[in-house]
Coordinates of C-alpha atoms in Angstrom, one line a residue:
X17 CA -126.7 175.3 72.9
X18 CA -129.8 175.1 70.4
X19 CA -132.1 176.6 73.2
X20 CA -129.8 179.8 73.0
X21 CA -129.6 179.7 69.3
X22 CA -132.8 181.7 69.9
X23 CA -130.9 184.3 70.1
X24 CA -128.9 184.1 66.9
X25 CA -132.7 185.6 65.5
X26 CA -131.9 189.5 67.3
X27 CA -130.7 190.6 64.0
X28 CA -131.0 194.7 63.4
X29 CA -132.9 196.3 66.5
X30 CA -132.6 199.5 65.4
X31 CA -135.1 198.3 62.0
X32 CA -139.3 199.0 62.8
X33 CA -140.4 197.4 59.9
X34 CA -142.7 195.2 62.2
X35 CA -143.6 191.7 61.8
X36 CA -146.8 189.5 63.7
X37 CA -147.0 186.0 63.0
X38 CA -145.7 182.4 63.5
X39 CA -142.1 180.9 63.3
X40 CA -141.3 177.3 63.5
X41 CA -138.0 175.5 63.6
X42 CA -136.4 171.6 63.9
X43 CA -134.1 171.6 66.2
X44 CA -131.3 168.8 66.5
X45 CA -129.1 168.1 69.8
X46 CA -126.9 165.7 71.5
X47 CA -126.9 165.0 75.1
X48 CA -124.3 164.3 77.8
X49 CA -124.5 160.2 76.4
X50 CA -124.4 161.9 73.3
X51 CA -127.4 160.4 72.1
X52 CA -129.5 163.0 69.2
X53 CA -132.5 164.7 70.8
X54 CA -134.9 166.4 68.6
X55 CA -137.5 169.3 69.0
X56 CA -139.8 171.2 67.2
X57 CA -139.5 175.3 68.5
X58 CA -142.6 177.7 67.1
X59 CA -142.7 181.4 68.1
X60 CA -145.6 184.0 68.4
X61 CA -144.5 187.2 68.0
X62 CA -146.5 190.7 68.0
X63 CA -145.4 193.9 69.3
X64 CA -143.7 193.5 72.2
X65 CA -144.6 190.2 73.1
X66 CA -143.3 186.7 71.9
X67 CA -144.4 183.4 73.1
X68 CA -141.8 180.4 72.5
X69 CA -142.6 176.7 73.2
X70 CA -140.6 173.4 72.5
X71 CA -141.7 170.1 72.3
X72 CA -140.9 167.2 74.5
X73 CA -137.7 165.4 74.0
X74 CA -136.9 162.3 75.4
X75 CA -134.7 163.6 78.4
X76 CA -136.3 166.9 78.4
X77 CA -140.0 168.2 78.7
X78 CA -141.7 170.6 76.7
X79 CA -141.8 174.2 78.0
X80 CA -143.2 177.4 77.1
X81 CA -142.0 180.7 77.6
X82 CA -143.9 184.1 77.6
X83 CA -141.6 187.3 76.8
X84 CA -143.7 190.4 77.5
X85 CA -140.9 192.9 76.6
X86 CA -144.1 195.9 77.4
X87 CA -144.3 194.2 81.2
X88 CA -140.6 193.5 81.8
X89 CA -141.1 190.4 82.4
X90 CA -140.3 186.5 81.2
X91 CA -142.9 183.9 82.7
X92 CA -141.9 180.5 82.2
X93 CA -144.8 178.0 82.4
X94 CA -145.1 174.3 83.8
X95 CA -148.0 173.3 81.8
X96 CA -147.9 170.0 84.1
X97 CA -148.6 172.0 87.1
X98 CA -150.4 174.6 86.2
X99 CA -148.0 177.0 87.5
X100 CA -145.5 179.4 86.1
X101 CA -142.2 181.3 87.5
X102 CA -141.8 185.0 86.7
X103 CA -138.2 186.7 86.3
X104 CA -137.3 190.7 85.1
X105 CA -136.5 191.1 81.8
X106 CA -133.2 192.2 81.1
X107 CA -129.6 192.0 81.9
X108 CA -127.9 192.8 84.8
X109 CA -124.6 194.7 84.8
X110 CA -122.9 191.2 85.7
X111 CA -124.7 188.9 83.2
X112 CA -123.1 191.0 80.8
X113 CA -119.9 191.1 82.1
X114 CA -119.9 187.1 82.4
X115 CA -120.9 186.8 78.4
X116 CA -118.4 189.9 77.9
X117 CA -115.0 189.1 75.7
X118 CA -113.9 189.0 72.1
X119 CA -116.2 187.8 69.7
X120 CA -115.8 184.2 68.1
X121 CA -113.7 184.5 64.8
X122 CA -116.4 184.8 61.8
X123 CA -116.2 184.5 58.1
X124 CA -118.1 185.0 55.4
X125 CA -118.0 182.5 52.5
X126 CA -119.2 184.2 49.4
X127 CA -121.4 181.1 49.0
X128 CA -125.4 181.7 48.9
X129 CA -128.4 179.7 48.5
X130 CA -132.5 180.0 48.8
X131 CA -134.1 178.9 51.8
X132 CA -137.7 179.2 52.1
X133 CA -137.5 181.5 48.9
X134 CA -135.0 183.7 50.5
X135 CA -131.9 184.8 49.5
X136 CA -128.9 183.1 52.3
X137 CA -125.6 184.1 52.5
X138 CA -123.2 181.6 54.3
X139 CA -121.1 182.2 57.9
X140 CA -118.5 180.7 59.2
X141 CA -118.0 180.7 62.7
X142 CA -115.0 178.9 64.7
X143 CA -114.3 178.5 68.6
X144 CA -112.4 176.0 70.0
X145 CA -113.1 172.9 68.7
X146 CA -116.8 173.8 67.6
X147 CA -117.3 175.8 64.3
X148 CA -120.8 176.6 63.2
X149 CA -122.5 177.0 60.3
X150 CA -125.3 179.6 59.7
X151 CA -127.0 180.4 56.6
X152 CA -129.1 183.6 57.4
X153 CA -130.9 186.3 55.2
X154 CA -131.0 189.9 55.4
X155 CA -134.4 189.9 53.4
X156 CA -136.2 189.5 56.9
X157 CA -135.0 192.6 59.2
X158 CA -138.7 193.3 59.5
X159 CA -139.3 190.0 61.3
X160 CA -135.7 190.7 63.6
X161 CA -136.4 193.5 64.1
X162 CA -139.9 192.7 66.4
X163 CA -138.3 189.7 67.7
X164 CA -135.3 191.9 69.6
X165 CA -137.8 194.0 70.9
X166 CA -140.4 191.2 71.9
X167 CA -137.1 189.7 73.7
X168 CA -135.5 193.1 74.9
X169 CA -132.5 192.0 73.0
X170 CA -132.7 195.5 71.3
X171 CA -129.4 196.7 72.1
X172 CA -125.7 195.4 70.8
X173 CA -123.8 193.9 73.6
X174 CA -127.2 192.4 75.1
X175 CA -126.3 188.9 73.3
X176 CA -123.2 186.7 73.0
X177 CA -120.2 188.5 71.0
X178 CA -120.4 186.8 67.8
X179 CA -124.6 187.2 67.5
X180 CA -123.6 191.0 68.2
X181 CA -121.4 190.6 65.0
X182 CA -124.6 189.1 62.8
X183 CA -126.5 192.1 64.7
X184 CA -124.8 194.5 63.1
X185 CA -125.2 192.8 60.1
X186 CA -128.7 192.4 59.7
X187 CA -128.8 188.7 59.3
X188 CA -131.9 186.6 60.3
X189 CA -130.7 183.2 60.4
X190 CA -132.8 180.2 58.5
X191 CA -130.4 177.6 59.0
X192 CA -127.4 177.0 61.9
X193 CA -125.4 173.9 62.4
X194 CA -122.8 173.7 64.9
X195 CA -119.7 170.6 64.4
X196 CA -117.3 169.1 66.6
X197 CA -114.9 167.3 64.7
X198 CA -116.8 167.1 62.2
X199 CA -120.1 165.6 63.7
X200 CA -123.2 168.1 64.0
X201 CA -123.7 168.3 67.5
X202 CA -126.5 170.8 67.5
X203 CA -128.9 172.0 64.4
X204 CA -131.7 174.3 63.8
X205 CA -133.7 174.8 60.8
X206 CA -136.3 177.1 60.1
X207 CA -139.2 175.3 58.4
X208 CA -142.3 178.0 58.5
X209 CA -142.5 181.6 58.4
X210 CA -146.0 182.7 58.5
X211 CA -147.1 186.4 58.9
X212 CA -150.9 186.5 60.4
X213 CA -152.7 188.6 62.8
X214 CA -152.6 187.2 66.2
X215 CA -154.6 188.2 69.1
X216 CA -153.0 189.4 72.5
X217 CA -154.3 186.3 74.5
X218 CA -151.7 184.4 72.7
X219 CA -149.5 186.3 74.8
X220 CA -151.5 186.4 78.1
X221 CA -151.2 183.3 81.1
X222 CA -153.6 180.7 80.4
X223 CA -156.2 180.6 83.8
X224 CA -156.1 178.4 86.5
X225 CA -152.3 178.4 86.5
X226 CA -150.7 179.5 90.2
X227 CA -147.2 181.8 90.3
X228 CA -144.1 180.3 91.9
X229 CA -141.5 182.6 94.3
X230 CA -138.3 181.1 94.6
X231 CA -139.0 179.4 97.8
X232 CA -141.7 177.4 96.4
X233 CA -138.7 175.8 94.3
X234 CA -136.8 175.2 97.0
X235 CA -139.0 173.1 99.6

């Protein structure tokens, strides 16, 4: 679930304030033994490009994905291989419809906090037996802004229901955990947000590395 918590960051689309520079989180999850992995997540974004990688864990390797949002395309790389697997960018008409349905109840608390010297307010999300906590800011709508568009997550409806809700907000979250009877099963916390000019080979495949089709995955 933490790997899509990426998402919870497509705050306020319709926003152009723009934002380049560096994003890192911990992450916190629990596998199927229900043992705790943990990961470090950093994004590059500028314009409309992002670049996300995660570290190892010790079930999972580390990956890195390209968004180029101006290409309409997502390239995920296996840095082991050199090779990398290209898919469109964007929905299709039953994507949506599979993530379609009423959004998770949400509630804000009235209670608020600094993280990172910004000013948090604090949600309360509930479904089924999960309820998660997110502490998000409306102080960066410049930085989710870029990151929608990097993503092509610039549209409401694009995302799960209750992100569509923060959406429409204008909440960037800096801090999310998710409970299951009481236990955090899944965490992220943003740790660095660093605005800096970064150049577009950041963004660009590194060379030597060989494209996959679907049949290579296959054999």
């Amino acid at each position: 679930m933490i790997r899509i918590l990426v998402l919870l960051f497509l705050a306020c689309g319709t926003l152009r304030a723009q934002f380049e520079g560096v994003i890192e989180s911990r992450n916190r999850t629990t596998d199927e033994l229900g043992a705790e992995q943990q990961y470090v997540m950093t994004m590059w974004i500028k314009g409309a490009m992002a670049k996300i990688t995660t570290s190892a864990t010790s079930t999972t390797p580390a990956s890195t994905m390209i968004y180029r949002s101006d290409l309409r395309v997502i390239r995920m790389l296996d840095d082991d291989n050199k090779t990398y697997f290209e898919v469109p960018q964007g929905k299709t008409k039953e994507d949506a419809a599979a993530e379609g349905g009423a959004p998770a109840p949400m509630k804000k608390t009235g209670k608020t906090k600094k993280i990172l010297g910004y000013r948090c307010e604090q949600f309360l999300i509930g479904q089924g037996e999960a309820e998660t906590e997110i502490w998000g800011t409306k102080d960066l709508r410049g930085l989710s802004a870029a990151l929608a568009r990097a993503l092509g997550e610039e549209r409401a409806g694009q995302g799960t229901a209750w992100n569509d809700e923060l959406t429409k907000l204008g909440i960037y979250p800096l801090l999310a955990n998710t409970r299951i009877e009481g236990k955090v099963v899944d965490s992220q916390e943003v740790l660095k947000i660093e605005k800096r000019s970064l150049g577009e080979d950041v963004f660009s495949l590194p060379g030597g590395y060989r494209k996959q089709s679907v049949g290579d995955i296959l054999k």
